[in-house]
Coordinates of C-alpha atoms in Angstrom, one line a residue:
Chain A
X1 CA 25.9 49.1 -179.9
X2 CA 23.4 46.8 -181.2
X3 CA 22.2 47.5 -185.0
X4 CA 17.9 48.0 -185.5
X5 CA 18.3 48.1 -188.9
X6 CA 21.3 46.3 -190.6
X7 CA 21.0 46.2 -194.5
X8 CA 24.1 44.2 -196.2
X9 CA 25.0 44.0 -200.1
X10 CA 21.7 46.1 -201.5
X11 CA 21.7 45.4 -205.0
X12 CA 18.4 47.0 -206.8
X13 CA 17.5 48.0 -210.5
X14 CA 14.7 49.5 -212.0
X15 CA 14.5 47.6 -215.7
X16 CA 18.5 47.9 -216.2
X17 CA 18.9 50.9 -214.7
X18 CA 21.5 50.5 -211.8
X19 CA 19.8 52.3 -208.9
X20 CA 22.9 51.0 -206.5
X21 CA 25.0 48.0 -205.8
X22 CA 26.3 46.0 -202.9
X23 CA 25.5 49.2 -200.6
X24 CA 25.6 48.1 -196.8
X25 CA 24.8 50.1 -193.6
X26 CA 23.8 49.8 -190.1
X27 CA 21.3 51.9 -187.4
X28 CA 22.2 51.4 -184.2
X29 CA 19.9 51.8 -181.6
X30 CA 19.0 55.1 -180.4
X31 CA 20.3 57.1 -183.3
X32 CA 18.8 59.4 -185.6
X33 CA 20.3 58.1 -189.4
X34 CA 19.5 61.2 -191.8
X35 CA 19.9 59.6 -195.8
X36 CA 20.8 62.2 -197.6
X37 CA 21.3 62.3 -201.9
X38 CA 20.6 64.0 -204.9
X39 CA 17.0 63.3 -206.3
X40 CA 17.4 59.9 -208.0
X41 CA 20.0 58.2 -206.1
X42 CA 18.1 55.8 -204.3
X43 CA 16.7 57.4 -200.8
X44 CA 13.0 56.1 -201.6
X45 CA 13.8 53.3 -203.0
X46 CA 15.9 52.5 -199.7
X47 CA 12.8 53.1 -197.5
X48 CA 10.6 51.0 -200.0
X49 CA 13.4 48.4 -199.1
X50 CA 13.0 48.7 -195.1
X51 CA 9.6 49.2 -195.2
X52 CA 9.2 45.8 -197.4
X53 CA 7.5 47.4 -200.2
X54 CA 10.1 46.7 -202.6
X55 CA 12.1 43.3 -202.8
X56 CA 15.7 44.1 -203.9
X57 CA 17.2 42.4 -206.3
X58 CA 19.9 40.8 -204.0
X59 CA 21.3 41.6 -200.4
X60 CA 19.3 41.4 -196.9
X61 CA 17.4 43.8 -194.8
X62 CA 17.1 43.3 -191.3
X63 CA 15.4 45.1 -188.7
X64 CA 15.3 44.2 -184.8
X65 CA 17.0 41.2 -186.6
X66 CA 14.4 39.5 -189.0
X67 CA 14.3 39.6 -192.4
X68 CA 11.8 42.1 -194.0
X69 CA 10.9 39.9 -196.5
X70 CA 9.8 37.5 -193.7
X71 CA 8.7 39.9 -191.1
X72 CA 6.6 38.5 -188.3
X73 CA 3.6 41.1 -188.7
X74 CA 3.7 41.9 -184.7
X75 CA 7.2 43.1 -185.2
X76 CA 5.4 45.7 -187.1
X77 CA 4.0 46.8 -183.7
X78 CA 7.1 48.7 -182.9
X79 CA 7.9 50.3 -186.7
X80 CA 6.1 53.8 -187.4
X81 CA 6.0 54.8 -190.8
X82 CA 5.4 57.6 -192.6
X83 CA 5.1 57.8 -196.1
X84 CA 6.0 60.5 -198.3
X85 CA 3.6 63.4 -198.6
X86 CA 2.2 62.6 -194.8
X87 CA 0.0 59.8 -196.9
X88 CA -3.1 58.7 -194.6
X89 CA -6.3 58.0 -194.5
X90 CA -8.1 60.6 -196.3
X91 CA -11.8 59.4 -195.9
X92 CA -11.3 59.5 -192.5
X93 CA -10.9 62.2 -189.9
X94 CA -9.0 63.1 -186.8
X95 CA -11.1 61.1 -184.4
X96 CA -12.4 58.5 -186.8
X97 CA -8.5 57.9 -188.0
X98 CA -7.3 57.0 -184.4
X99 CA -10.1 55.4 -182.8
X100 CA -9.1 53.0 -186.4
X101 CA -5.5 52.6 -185.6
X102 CA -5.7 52.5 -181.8
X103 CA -7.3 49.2 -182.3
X104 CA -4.0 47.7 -183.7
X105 CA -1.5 48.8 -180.8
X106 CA -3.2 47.7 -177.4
X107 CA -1.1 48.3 -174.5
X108 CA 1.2 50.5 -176.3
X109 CA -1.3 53.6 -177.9
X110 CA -1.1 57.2 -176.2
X111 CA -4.1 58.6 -177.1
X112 CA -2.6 61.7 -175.3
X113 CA 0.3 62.1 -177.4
X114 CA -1.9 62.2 -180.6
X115 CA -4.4 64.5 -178.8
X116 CA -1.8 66.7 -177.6
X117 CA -0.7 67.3 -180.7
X118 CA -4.0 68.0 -182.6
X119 CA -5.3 70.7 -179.9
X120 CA -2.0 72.5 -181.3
X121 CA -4.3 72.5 -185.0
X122 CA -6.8 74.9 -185.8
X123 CA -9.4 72.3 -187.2
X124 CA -12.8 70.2 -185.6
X125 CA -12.0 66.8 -184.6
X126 CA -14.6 66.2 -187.4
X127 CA -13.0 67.7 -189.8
X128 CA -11.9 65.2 -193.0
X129 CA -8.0 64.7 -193.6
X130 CA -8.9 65.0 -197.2
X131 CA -9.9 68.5 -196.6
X132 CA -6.5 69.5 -194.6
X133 CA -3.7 71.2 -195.7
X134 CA -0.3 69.8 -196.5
X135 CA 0.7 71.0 -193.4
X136 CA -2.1 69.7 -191.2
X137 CA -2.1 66.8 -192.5
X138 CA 1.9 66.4 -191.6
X139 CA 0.4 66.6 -187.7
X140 CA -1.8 64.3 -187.7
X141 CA 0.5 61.8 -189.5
X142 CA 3.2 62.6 -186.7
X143 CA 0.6 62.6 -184.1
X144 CA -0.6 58.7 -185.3
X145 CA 3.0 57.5 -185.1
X146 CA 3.7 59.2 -181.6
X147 CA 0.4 57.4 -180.6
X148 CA 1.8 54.2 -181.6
X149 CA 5.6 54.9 -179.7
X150 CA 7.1 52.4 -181.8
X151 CA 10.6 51.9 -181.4
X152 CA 11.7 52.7 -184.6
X153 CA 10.3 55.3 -186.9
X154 CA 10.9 54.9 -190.8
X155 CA 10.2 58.6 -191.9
X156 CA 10.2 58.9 -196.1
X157 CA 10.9 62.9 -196.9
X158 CA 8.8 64.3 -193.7
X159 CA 9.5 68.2 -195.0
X160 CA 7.9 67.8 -198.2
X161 CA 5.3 70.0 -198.9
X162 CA 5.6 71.8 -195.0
X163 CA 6.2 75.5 -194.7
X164 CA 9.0 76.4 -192.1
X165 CA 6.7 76.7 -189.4
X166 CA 5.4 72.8 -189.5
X167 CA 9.2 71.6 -190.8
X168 CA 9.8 73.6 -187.3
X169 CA 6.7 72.2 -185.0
X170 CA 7.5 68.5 -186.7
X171 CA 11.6 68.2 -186.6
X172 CA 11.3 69.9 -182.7
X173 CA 8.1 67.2 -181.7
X174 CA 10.0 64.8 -183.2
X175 CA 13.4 65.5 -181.6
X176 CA 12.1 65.9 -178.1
X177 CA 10.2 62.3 -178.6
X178 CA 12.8 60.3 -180.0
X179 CA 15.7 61.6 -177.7
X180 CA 13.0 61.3 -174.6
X181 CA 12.2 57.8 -175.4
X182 CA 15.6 56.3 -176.9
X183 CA 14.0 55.9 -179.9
X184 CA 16.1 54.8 -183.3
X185 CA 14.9 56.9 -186.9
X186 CA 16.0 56.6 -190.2
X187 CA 14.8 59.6 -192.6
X188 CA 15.1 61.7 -195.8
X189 CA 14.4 64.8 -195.9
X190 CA 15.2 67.1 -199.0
X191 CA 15.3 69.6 -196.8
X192 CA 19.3 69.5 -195.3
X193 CA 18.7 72.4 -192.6
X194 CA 15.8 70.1 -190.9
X195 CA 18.4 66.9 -191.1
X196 CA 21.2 69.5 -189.4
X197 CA 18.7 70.1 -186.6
X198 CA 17.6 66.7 -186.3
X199 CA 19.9 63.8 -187.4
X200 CA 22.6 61.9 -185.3
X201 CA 24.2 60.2 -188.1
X202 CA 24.2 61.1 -191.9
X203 CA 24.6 58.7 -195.0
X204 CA 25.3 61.2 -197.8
X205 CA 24.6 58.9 -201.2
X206 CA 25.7 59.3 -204.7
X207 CA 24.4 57.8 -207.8
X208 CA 24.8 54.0 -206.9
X209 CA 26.9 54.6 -203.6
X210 CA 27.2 55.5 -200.5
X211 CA 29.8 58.3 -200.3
X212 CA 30.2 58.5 -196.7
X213 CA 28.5 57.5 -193.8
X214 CA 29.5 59.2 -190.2
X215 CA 28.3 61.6 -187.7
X216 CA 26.5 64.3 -188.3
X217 CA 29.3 66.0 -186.0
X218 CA 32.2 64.8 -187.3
X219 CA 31.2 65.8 -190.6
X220 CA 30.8 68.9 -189.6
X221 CA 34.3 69.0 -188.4
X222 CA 36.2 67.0 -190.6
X223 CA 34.9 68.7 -193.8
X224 CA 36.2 71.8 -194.9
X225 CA 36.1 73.7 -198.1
X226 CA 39.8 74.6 -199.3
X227 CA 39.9 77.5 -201.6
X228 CA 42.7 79.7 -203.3
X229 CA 43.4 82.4 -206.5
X230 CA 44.6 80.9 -209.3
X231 CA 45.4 81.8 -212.8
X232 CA 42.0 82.9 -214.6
X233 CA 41.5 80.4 -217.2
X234 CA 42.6 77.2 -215.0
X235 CA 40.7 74.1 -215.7
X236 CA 41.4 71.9 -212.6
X237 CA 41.8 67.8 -213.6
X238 CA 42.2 66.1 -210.2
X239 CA 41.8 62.7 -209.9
X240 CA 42.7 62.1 -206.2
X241 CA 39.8 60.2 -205.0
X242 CA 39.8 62.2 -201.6
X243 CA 39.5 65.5 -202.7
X244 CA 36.1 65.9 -203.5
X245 CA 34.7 68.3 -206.9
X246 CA 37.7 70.3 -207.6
X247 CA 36.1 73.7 -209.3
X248 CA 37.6 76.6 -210.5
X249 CA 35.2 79.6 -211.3
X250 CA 37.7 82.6 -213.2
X251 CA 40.3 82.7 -210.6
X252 CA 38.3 81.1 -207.6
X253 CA 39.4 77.5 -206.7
X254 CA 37.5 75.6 -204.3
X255 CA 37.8 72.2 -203.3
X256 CA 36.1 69.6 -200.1
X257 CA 37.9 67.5 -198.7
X258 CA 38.5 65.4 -195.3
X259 CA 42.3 65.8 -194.8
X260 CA 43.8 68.5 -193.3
X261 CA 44.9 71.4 -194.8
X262 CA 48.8 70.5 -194.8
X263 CA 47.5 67.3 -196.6
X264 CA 45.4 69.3 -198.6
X265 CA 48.2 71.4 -199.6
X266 CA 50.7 68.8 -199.9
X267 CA 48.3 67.0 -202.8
X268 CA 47.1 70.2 -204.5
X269 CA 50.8 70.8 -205.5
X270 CA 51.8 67.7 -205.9
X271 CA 48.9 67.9 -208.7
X272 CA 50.3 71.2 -209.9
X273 CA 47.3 72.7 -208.9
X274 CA 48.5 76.8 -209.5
X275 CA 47.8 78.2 -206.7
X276 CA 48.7 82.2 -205.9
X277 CA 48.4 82.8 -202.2
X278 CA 47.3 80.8 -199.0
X279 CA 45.3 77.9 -199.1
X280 CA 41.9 78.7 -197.0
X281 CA 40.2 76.6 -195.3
X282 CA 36.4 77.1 -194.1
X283 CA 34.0 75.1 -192.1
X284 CA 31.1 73.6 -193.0
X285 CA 27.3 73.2 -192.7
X286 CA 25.1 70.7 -193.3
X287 CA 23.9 71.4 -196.8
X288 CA 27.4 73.0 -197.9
X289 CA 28.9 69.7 -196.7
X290 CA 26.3 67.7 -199.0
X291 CA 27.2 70.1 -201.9
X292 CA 30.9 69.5 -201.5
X293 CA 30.6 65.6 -201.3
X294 CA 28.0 65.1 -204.3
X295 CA 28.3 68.4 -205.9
X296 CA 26.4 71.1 -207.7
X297 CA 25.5 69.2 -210.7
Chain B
X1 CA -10.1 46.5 -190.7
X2 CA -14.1 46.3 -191.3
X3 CA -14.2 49.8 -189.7
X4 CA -12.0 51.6 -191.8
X5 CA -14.3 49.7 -194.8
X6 CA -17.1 50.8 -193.3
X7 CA -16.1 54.3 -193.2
X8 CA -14.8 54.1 -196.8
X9 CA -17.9 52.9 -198.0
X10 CA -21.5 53.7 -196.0
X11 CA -22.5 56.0 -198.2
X12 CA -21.9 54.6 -201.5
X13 CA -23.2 51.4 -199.6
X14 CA -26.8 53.0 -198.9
X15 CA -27.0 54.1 -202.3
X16 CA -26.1 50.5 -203.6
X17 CA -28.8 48.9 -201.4
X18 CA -31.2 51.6 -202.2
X19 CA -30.5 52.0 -205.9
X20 CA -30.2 47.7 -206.7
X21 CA -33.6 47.2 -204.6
X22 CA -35.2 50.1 -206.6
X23 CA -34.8 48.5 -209.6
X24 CA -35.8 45.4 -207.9
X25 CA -39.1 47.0 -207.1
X26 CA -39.2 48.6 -210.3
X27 CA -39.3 45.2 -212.2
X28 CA -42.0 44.0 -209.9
X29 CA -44.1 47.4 -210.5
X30 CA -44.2 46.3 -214.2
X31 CA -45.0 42.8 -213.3
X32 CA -48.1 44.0 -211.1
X33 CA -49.1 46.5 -213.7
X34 CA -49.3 43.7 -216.4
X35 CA -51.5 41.6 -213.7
X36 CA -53.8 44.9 -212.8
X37 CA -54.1 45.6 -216.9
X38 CA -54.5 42.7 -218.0
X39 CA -54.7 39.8 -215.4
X40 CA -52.5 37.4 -214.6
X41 CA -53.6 34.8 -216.4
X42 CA -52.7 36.5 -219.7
X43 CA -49.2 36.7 -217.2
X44 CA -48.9 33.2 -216.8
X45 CA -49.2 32.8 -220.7
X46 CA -46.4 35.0 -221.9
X47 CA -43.9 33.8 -219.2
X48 CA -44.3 30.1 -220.4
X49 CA -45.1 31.0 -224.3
X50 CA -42.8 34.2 -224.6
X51 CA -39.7 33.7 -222.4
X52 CA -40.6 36.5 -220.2
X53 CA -39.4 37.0 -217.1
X54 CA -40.2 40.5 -215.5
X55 CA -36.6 40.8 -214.2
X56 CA -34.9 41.3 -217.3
X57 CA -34.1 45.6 -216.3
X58 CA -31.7 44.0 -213.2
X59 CA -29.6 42.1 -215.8
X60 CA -26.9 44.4 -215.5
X61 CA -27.4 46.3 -212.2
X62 CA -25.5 43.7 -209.9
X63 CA -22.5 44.6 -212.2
X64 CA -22.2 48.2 -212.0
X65 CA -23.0 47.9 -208.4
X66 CA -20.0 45.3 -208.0
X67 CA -18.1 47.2 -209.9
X68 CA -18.7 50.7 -208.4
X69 CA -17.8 48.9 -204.7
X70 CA -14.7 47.9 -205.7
X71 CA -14.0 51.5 -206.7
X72 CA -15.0 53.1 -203.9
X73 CA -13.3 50.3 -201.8
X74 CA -10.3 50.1 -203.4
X75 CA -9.4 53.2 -205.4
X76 CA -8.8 55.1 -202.1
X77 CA -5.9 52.4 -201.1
X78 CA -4.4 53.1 -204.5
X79 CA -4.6 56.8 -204.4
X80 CA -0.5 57.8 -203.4
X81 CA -0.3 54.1 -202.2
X82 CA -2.2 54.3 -198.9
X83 CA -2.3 50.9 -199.5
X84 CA 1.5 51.1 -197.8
X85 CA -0.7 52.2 -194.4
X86 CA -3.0 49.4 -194.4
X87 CA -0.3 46.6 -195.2
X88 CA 1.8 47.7 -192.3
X89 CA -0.7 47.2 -190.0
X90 CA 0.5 44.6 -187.3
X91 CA -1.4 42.0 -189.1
X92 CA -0.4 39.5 -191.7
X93 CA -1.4 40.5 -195.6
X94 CA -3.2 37.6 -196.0
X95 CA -5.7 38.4 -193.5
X96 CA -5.6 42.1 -194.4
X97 CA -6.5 41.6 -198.1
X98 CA -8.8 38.6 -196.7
X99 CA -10.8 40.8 -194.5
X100 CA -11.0 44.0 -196.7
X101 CA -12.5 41.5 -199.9
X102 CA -14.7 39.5 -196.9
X103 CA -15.9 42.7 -195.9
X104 CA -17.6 43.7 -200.2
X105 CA -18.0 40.3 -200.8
X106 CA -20.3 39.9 -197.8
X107 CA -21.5 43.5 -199.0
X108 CA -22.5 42.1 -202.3
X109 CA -24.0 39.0 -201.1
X110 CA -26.3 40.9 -198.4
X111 CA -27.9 42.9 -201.4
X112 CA -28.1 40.2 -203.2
X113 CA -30.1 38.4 -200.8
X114 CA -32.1 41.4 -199.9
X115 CA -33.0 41.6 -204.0
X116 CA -34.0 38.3 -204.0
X117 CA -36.2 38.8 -201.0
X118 CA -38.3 41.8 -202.3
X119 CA -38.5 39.9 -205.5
X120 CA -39.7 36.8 -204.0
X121 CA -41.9 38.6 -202.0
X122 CA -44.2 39.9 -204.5
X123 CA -43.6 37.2 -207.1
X124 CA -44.6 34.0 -204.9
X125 CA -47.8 35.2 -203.6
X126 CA -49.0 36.0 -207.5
X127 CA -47.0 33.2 -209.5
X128 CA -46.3 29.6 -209.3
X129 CA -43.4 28.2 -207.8
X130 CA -42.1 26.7 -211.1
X131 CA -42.4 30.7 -212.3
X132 CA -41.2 32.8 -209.3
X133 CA -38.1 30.3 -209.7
X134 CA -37.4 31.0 -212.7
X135 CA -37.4 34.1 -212.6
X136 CA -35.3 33.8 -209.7
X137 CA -32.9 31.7 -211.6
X138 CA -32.7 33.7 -214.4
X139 CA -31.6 37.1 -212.9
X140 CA -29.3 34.4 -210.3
X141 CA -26.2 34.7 -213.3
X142 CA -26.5 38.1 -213.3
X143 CA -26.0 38.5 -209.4
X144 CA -23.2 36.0 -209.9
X145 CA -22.0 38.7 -212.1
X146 CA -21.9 41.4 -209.9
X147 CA -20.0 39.5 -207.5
X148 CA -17.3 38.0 -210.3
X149 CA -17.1 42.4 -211.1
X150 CA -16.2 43.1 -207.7
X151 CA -13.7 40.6 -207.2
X152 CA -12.1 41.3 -210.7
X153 CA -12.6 45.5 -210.6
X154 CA -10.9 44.8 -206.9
X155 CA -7.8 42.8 -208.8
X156 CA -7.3 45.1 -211.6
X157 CA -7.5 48.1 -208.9
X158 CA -4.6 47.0 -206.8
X159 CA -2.5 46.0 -209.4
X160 CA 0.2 48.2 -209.4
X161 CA 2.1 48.1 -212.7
X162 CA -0.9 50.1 -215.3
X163 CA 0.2 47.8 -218.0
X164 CA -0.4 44.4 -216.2
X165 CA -3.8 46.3 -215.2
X166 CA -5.0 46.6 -218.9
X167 CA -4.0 42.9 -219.3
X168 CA -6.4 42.8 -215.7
X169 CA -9.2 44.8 -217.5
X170 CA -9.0 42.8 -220.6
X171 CA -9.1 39.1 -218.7
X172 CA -11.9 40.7 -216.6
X173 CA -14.2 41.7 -219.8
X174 CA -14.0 38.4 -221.4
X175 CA -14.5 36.5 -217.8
X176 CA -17.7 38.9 -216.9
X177 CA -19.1 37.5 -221.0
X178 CA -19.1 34.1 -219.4
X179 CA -22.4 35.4 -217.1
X180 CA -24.3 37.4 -220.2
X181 CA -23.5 34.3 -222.5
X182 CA -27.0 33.1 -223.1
X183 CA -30.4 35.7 -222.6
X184 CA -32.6 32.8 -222.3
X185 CA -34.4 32.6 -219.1
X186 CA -33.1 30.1 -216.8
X187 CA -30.8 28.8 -219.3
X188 CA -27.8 28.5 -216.7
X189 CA -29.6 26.3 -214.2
X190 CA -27.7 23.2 -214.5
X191 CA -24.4 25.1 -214.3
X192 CA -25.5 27.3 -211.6
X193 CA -23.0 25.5 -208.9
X194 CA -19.7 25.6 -211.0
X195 CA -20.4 29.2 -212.1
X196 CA -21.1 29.9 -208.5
X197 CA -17.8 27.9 -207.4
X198 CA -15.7 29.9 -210.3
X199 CA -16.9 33.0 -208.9
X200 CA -15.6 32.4 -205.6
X201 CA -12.8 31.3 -207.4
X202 CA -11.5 34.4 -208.3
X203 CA -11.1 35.3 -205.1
X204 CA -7.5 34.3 -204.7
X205 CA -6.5 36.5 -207.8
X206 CA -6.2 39.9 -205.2
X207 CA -3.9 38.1 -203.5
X208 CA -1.1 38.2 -206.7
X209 CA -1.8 41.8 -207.3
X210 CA -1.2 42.1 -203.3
X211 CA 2.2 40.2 -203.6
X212 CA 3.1 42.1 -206.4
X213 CA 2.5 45.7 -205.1
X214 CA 4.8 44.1 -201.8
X215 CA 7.5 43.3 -204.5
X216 CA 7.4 47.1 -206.0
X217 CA 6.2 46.0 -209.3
X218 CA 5.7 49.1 -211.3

């Protein structure tokens, strides 16, 4: 499947703090890639990247196949961004805001799609963005980029700040546009149950990694939770690389892992791991998944 | 692009045209006064034997008025980076930044023109041309000023990283001295065009703070 966005060998540092290094991944077309990390690993920075606010300090970006640095600005025809915190215009308002952008998309702007969406708010087409709520505000962002119908949206932590009922009214819109259309996303959320509900693929990051990159769906199937009674007092010290924040909490052991549970098993005694009874095995979701991989602290 | 300026800035843009050609006025109330009290012979003498020039309360109203456009311009674009929006417009950033600093520097020059119109005006019908002139070309540096503010306030707003902004601030202040140098009337006449080239000049200096907020500079 042919790659929108193909990043190879990110290198970036803020002063000489290691933000990540050599981290490489690939969108192909038609996906929805979910980042997904603690706060601090590197998910804005990594839009900054692909959005060409923020030159790394080695490795290539490339989206529908040209450098970012080097972009041709029409290729920016079919990118829609959205910054964090639903940033826009805020002297502007509702009709004002895309009568302003429409001007910069001919023979691609739906001015339907963006009205559609704004009969759904409460507010005068008059009515100042700086004077909306978070929430509000969200909408008309989302309505300017389904507008535009680019062909690849760039979304920068889209639940920030949105109660459940606009996460819900923006990850649905969304979701029935981009799978309509064939569209190719690549978002952060902090929110992990909009990702669940939204996302194709996941990148799960750690500090100055990528930890795993696969389908939301085999994630969810691959990954269990592995727990067992042990003696109180049990410290675990694993180093096996592919079981994932060993924890023992007074006689409760848990561990994540991919492998199976014979595997599983297999290693934990191997490791002298103590265990008194079965080994259990649970599935996952989303955000327990995340927790397992990059872990509670 | 020149709508979204527009939008940004009508109001503040009435108030500059009304406020700069108000004091405009202003300065030629006192000079007809002067004439109505005490003729304008006795005008004639203390414009060639005292230096005076009648336009000496605009000296630093093109400043704050270059100055405050560049805020209201500007400061919006900064405020949570909106700047991002505008610079992923399907348009090159050269002729984004171009447009957005066309659009206040043809702001700036309209007053200007419109100052120098209600001042000339009144002033050629009472005063000779070698006076009217001069007054002209006294208050000229000043306007010259106004535009140098905009163009600097504009560079030190965009910069991103606060620290290479006081280093902005700082270059600006001793940059807008060059145009308040001398208070003698018409004392800038012969270097009129270079200041007037310089100005222009500094033009291209919005262009590094541009390249640098593309870089991430923080």
């Amino acid at each position: 499947m042919e790659s929108v966005i193909s990043c190879q060998h990110l290198t970036h540092y803020y002063g000489k703090r290691k933000i990540y290094e050599d981290l490489s991944f690939e969108v192909p077309q038609g996906r929805i890639l979910g980042l997904l990390g603690k706060n601090g690993t590197g998910k804005t920075t990594t839009i900054n990247i692909l959005s060409g606010y923020l030159k790394p300090r080695s490795g290539v970006c490339r989206i529908f196949g040209q450098d970012i640095q080097t972009m041709d600005p029409s290729l920016r025809r079919r990118i829609g961004l959205l910054i964090e915190g639903h940033v826009q215009y805020q002297f502007m308002n509702i009709e004002q805001i895309e009568k302003f952008y429409a001007r910069f998309y001919p023979n691609q702007w739906r001015r339907d799609a963006y009205y559609e969406l704004m009969s759904k708010l409460k507010v005068a087409p008059k009515q100042m963005i700086s004077r909306m709520s978070c929430g509000q505000r969200s909408q008309v962002a989302l309505g300017l980029i389904l507008a535009q119908n680019p062909d690849l949206l760039v979304l920068d932590d889209f639940s920030i700040g949105l109660d459940p009922g606009y996460r819900r009214l923006f990850v649905d819109y969304l979701r029935e546009f981009v799978k309509a259309e064939n569209k190719t996303v690549f978002l952060t959320s902090h929110i992990i149950q909009d990702m669940e509900r939204l996302v194709d693929d996941c990148i799960i990051m750690d500090y100055g990694r990528i930890l795993t990159q696969q389908p939301l769906q085999q994630i969810l199937q691959t990954l269990h939770r592995y727990s067992a009674t042990v003696p109180e007092g049990y410290e675990p010290q694993l180093s096996d690389a592919e079981l994932y924040h060993p924890a023992a909490i007074r006689k409760h052991f848990e561990v994540y892992s991919f492998l199976p549970p014979d595997e599983v098993k297999q290693r934990l005694m191997k490791a002298g791991v103590p265990m008194q009874g079965e080994l259990n095995s649970e599935s996952l979701n989303l955000e327990d998944a995340f927790i397992g991989l990059t872990g509670k602290y | 692009m020149y709508y979204k300026e527009w939008i940004k800035t009508r109001w503040y843009l009435l108030l500059m045209f009304l406020s700069t050609s108000g004091f405009a006025g202003y300065c030629l109330l006192r000079l007809h006064r002067v004439i109505a009290l005490k003729g304008i012979g006795h005008v004639w003498e203390i414009m060639l034997t005292h230096d005076v020039v009648f336009v000496d309360y605009l000296k630093y109203v093109p400043l704050v008025a270059g100055l405050l456009l560049a805020v209201v311009q500007f400061a919006p674009e900064m405020y949570h980076k909106c700047l991002k929006l505008t610079l992923h417009l399907p348009v090159s950033h050269l002729t984004v930044i171009t447009q957005m600093l066309g659009f206040g520097v043809a702001i700036v020059l309209v007053c200007d023109i419109l100052n120098f119109i209600i001042l000339w005006s009144y002033m050629h019908q009472v005063l000779a041309y070698e006076l009217w002139s001069r007054c002209l070309l006294t208050a000229l540096p000043w306007y010259l000023a106004g535009l140098a503010a905009y163009l600097l306030a504009a560079w030190t707003i965009l910069e991103p990283d606060w620290r290479r902004r006081v280093f902005n601030l700082l270059v600006s202040l001793l940059v807008i001295k060059i145009y308040f140098i001398s208070d003698a009337p018409a004392s800038y006449n012969g270097f009129l065009p270079y200041l007037s080239v310089f100005t222009l000049a500094l033009l291209p200096l919005n262009w590094i703070s541009i390249a640098r907020f593309k870089e991430g500079k923080e």
